[in-house]
Tab-separated table of C-alpha atoms in Angstrom:
chain	number	residue	atom	x	y	z
A	1	TYR	CA	0.000	0.000	0.000
A	2	ARG	CA	1.298	3.411	-0.931
A	3	ARG	CA	-0.086	6.882	-0.314
A	4	GLY	CA	0.881	10.372	-1.364
A	5	TYR	CA	1.539	13.037	1.245
A	6	PHE	CA	0.765	16.413	-0.398
A	7	ASP	CA	-2.740	16.611	1.056
A	8	LEU	CA	-1.328	15.669	4.469
A	9	ILE	CA	1.146	18.552	4.411
A	10	PHE	CA	-1.494	21.049	3.238
A	11	PRO	CA	-4.737	19.752	4.788
A	12	GLY	CA	-6.513	23.074	4.209
A	13	GLY	CA	-5.753	23.117	0.488
A	14	LEU	CA	-4.154	25.817	-1.644
A	15	ASN	CA	-5.749	28.580	-3.695
A	16	ASP	CA	-5.259	28.463	-7.492
A	17	VAL	CA	-2.933	25.430	-7.186
A	18	GLY	CA	-3.856	21.843	-7.887
A	19	LEU	CA	-3.449	19.688	-4.782
A	20	PRO	CA	-3.005	16.001	-5.718
A	21	SER	CA	-3.929	13.062	-3.548
A	22	TYR	CA	-3.147	9.518	-4.645
A	23	GLN	CA	-2.891	6.001	-3.282
A	24	ASP	CA	-2.716	2.424	-4.535
A	25	ALA	CA	-2.750	-1.056	-3.041
A	26	HIS	CA	-1.917	-4.606	-4.134
A	27	ALA	CA	-2.413	-8.024	-2.536
A	28	GLN	CA	-1.729	-11.527	-3.839
A	29	TRP	CA	-2.232	-15.065	-2.494
A	30	ARG	CA	-1.032	-18.402	-3.946
A	31	SER	CA	-1.803	-21.980	-2.997
A	32	PRO	CA	-1.794	-25.505	-4.515
A	33	LEU	CA	-5.261	-26.563	-5.726
A	34	TRP	CA	-6.585	-29.586	-7.666
A	35	GLY	CA	-3.128	-30.673	-8.764
A	36	GLY	CA	-2.201	-27.206	-9.970
A	37	GLN	CA	-1.498	-23.711	-8.675
A	38	ALA	CA	-4.199	-21.171	-7.749
A	39	ARG	CA	-3.718	-17.475	-7.126
A	40	LEU	CA	-5.883	-14.574	-6.078
A	41	LEU	CA	-5.032	-10.974	-6.912
A	42	VAL	CA	-6.579	-7.687	-5.797
A	43	PHE	CA	-5.226	-4.263	-6.745
A	44	GLY	CA	-6.510	-0.744	-7.178
A	45	SER	CA	-5.642	2.926	-7.116
A	46	GLN	CA	-7.168	6.361	-6.641
A	47	ASP	CA	-6.050	9.777	-7.891
A	48	PHE	CA	-7.722	13.008	-6.825
A	49	LEU	CA	-6.895	16.595	-7.777
A	50	SER	CA	-8.693	19.687	-6.504
A	51	THR	CA	-8.297	23.434	-6.948
A	52	ARG	CA	-10.055	26.431	-5.423
A	53	SER	CA	-10.236	29.853	-7.049
A	54	ASN	CA	-12.500	32.844	-6.297
A	55	GLY	CA	-14.625	30.706	-4.014
A	56	THR	CA	-15.226	28.002	-6.662
A	57	SER	CA	-13.909	24.475	-6.208
A	58	ARG	CA	-12.984	22.219	-9.115
A	59	SER	CA	-11.886	18.607	-8.926
A	60	TRP	CA	-10.903	15.514	-10.895
A	61	ASP	CA	-11.244	12.034	-9.391
A	62	SER	CA	-10.193	8.715	-10.908
A	63	ALA	CA	-10.173	5.309	-9.223
A	64	PHE	CA	-10.380	1.609	-9.994
A	65	VAL	CA	-10.262	-1.727	-8.192
A	66	THR	CA	-9.769	-5.138	-9.809
A	67	ALA	CA	-10.078	-8.602	-8.288
A	68	GLY	CA	-9.118	-11.755	-10.123
A	69	MET	CA	-8.425	-15.448	-9.672
A	70	ALA	CA	-6.537	-17.923	-11.838
A	71	TRP	CA	-5.769	-21.627	-11.822
A	72	GLU	CA	-2.896	-23.259	-13.697
A	73	ARG	CA	-1.942	-26.903	-14.193
A	74	ARG	CA	0.342	-28.949	-16.407
A	75	LEU	CA	-0.998	-31.995	-18.250
A	76	GLY	CA	1.793	-33.676	-20.176
A	77	ASP	CA	3.160	-31.222	-22.709
A	78	TRP	CA	0.270	-28.820	-22.108
A	79	ARG	CA	-0.055	-25.996	-19.607
A	80	LEU	CA	-3.689	-25.089	-18.949
A	81	GLU	CA	-4.784	-21.805	-17.375
A	82	ALA	CA	-8.258	-20.546	-16.452
A	83	LYS	CA	-8.875	-17.072	-15.068
A	84	PHE	CA	-11.693	-14.760	-14.060
A	85	SER	CA	-11.623	-11.090	-13.057
A	86	ALA	CA	-14.002	-8.265	-12.198
A	87	SER	CA	-13.266	-4.551	-12.022
A	88	ASP	CA	-14.957	-1.314	-11.018
A	89	ALA	CA	-13.643	1.987	-12.403
A	90	ARG	CA	-14.807	5.549	-11.757
A	91	MET	CA	-13.947	8.922	-13.259
A	92	ALA	CA	-15.510	12.187	-12.103
A	93	LEU	CA	-14.789	15.687	-13.431
A	94	ASP	CA	-16.314	18.711	-11.710
A	95	LEU	CA	-15.635	22.169	-13.176
A	96	GLY	CA	-18.478	23.916	-11.412
A	97	PRO	CA	-21.828	24.673	-13.061
A	98	ASP	CA	-20.349	24.614	-16.581
A	99	LEU	CA	-19.306	20.969	-16.617
A	100	HIS	CA	-19.838	17.956	-14.366
A	101	LEU	CA	-19.160	14.490	-15.738
A	102	GLU	CA	-19.146	11.119	-13.969
A	103	ARG	CA	-18.466	7.767	-15.611
A	104	ARG	CA	-18.709	4.384	-13.884
A	105	THR	CA	-17.501	1.243	-15.644
A	106	TYR	CA	-17.994	-2.357	-14.551
A	107	ALA	CA	-16.134	-5.133	-16.380
A	108	TRP	CA	-15.958	-8.908	-16.145
A	109	LEU	CA	-13.562	-11.253	-17.922
A	110	ALA	CA	-13.307	-15.049	-18.164
A	111	ALA	CA	-10.671	-16.848	-20.203
A	112	VAL	CA	-9.190	-20.308	-20.785
A	113	GLN	CA	-5.838	-20.820	-22.512
A	114	GLY	CA	-3.653	-23.793	-23.332
A	115	ASP	CA	0.052	-23.784	-24.226
A	116	ALA	CA	2.060	-26.761	-25.421
A	117	TYR	CA	5.851	-26.841	-25.777
A	118	PHE	CA	7.517	-29.636	-27.728
A	119	GLU	CA	11.060	-30.579	-28.625
A	120	GLY	CA	12.924	-28.470	-31.134
A	121	GLY	CA	11.303	-25.194	-30.080
A	122	HIS	CA	7.857	-26.045	-31.481
A	123	SER	CA	4.940	-24.593	-29.467
A	124	VAL	CA	1.166	-24.218	-29.820
A	125	THR	CA	-1.149	-21.729	-28.074
A	126	THR	CA	-4.953	-21.616	-28.167
A	127	GLY	CA	-7.623	-19.957	-26.051
A	128	LEU	CA	-11.146	-18.633	-25.528
A	129	GLN	CA	-12.202	-15.393	-23.792
A	130	TRP	CA	-15.409	-13.577	-22.833
A	131	GLN	CA	-15.474	-9.948	-21.691
A	132	GLN	CA	-18.490	-7.894	-20.615
A	133	THR	CA	-18.408	-4.128	-19.995
A	134	ARG	CA	-21.174	-1.893	-18.640
A	135	THR	CA	-20.739	1.866	-18.474
A	136	ILE	CA	-22.928	4.382	-16.640
A	137	LEU	CA	-22.546	8.007	-17.719
A	138	ASN	CA	-24.048	11.044	-15.981
A	139	GLY	CA	-23.234	14.627	-16.847
A	140	THR	CA	-24.342	18.245	-16.698
A	141	PHE	CA	-22.880	20.859	-19.023
A	142	ALA	CA	-23.513	24.261	-20.584
A	143	ARG	CA	-24.761	23.826	-24.137
A	144	LEU	CA	-22.788	26.068	-26.484
A	145	PRO	CA	-24.624	27.764	-29.375
A	146	VAL	CA	-24.189	26.347	-32.859
A	147	GLU	CA	-22.545	29.560	-34.068
A	148	LEU	CA	-20.096	31.241	-31.736
A	149	GLY	CA	-19.663	34.965	-31.873
A	150	THR	CA	-18.891	38.015	-29.768
A	151	GLY	CA	-21.048	39.014	-26.850
A	152	ILE	CA	-22.008	35.504	-25.693
A	153	ALA	CA	-22.944	35.413	-21.999
A	154	PHE	CA	-21.609	32.031	-20.950
A	155	ASN	CA	-23.255	32.286	-17.523
A	156	ASP	CA	-26.657	32.465	-19.219
A	157	LEU	CA	-26.210	29.390	-21.412
A	158	THR	CA	-28.749	26.601	-21.096
A	159	ARG	CA	-27.667	23.743	-18.837
A	160	SER	CA	-28.193	20.244	-20.232
A	161	SER	CA	-28.053	16.877	-18.519
A	162	VAL	CA	-27.310	13.401	-19.843
A	163	SER	CA	-27.757	9.986	-18.252
A	164	ALA	CA	-26.900	6.864	-20.224
A	165	LEU	CA	-26.117	3.175	-19.781
A	166	GLY	CA	-24.007	1.261	-22.293
A	167	SER	CA	-23.208	-2.438	-22.475
A	168	LYS	CA	-20.795	-4.363	-24.665
A	169	ALA	CA	-19.635	-7.984	-24.764
A	170	VAL	CA	-16.720	-9.358	-26.779
A	171	ASN	CA	-16.243	-13.093	-27.406
A	172	SER	CA	-12.780	-14.064	-28.625
A	173	MET	CA	-10.844	-17.116	-29.736
A	174	TRP	CA	-7.256	-17.442	-30.905
A	175	ALA	CA	-4.639	-19.970	-31.929
A	176	GLN	CA	-1.026	-19.785	-33.019
A	177	ASP	CA	1.742	-22.204	-33.940
A	178	ARG	CA	5.479	-21.587	-33.645
A	179	TRP	CA	8.104	-23.544	-35.591
A	180	GLN	CA	11.838	-23.474	-34.896
A	181	PHE	CA	12.762	-24.585	-38.433
A	182	MET	CA	16.390	-23.415	-38.081
A	183	PRO	CA	18.611	-23.162	-34.974
A	184	ALA	CA	18.446	-19.362	-35.002
A	185	VAL	CA	15.190	-18.746	-36.905
A	186	ALA	CA	11.596	-19.325	-35.779
A	187	MET	CA	8.286	-18.435	-37.415
A	188	THR	CA	4.866	-17.980	-35.794
A	189	LEU	CA	1.534	-18.168	-37.591
A	190	GLY	CA	-1.734	-17.454	-35.845
A	191	ALA	CA	-5.157	-15.865	-35.951
A	192	ARG	CA	-7.641	-14.246	-33.590
A	193	LEU	CA	-11.398	-13.941	-34.054
A	194	ASP	CA	-13.562	-11.479	-32.067
A	195	PHE	CA	-17.325	-11.022	-32.030
A	196	VAL	CA	-18.747	-7.716	-30.687
A	197	ASP	CA	-22.388	-8.032	-29.682
A	198	ILE	CA	-23.242	-4.296	-29.673
A	199	SER	CA	-22.627	-4.096	-33.428
A	200	SER	CA	-22.939	-7.829	-34.316
A	201	GLU	CA	-19.559	-7.587	-36.031
A	202	TRP	CA	-16.852	-10.197	-36.502
A	203	HIS	CA	-13.204	-9.103	-36.543
A	204	ALA	CA	-10.449	-11.392	-37.818
A	205	SER	CA	-6.817	-10.609	-36.947
A	206	PRO	CA	-4.131	-12.752	-38.610
A	207	ARG	CA	-0.638	-12.881	-37.176
A	208	TRP	CA	2.754	-13.643	-38.647
A	209	ALA	CA	6.077	-13.250	-36.856
A	210	LEU	CA	9.673	-14.117	-37.652
A	211	ASP	CA	12.259	-14.420	-34.866
A	212	VAL	CA	15.940	-14.310	-35.803
A	213	GLU	CA	18.728	-14.680	-33.258
A	214	THR	CA	21.792	-12.877	-34.531
A	215	TRP	CA	24.023	-13.922	-31.623
A	216	GLU	CA	23.951	-15.896	-28.385
């Protein structure tokens, strides 16, 4: 766990100067489970910045926390790994009556991957993944006129509000094969396929890589 100290030195704040406050934390646990290795991981951070000028306070706040678990086991030449994670992220911007924006994002991820390593540098990797994201957006802002000109009274502009919820899921699969066809040269061929539910689109991403060792 780490924490900044600026806001501790100046607890009353400073005029016209941004006063940052930040902290982060990380925890991890490992243990044998079902013939393999299990691990739990939790980490997160928070950053906050505030200013005060002419009696008006403005601030920016950003934070997230993620918790995940994974299980890994070897079966012959294969190494299998399954993992799941969930996260909560927040961003809030407050610039007084002219602009206030808050975004909250929740995300979940589940994945299974297998890796196999054979003699001669040959290896195979394949996997499946599902990721779901939900975003809540709330905001209040001054609506600017379509045509800007001189003499605009910004304090008299109409205030507008927005409240929205968005959701997106991505299903993915991938596979790649690596050949060590020469002592110092290896080639990898692979492909990844993603399906995005919000647009019902498929995305294919081929991969080709060449590794050359020029010296040992």
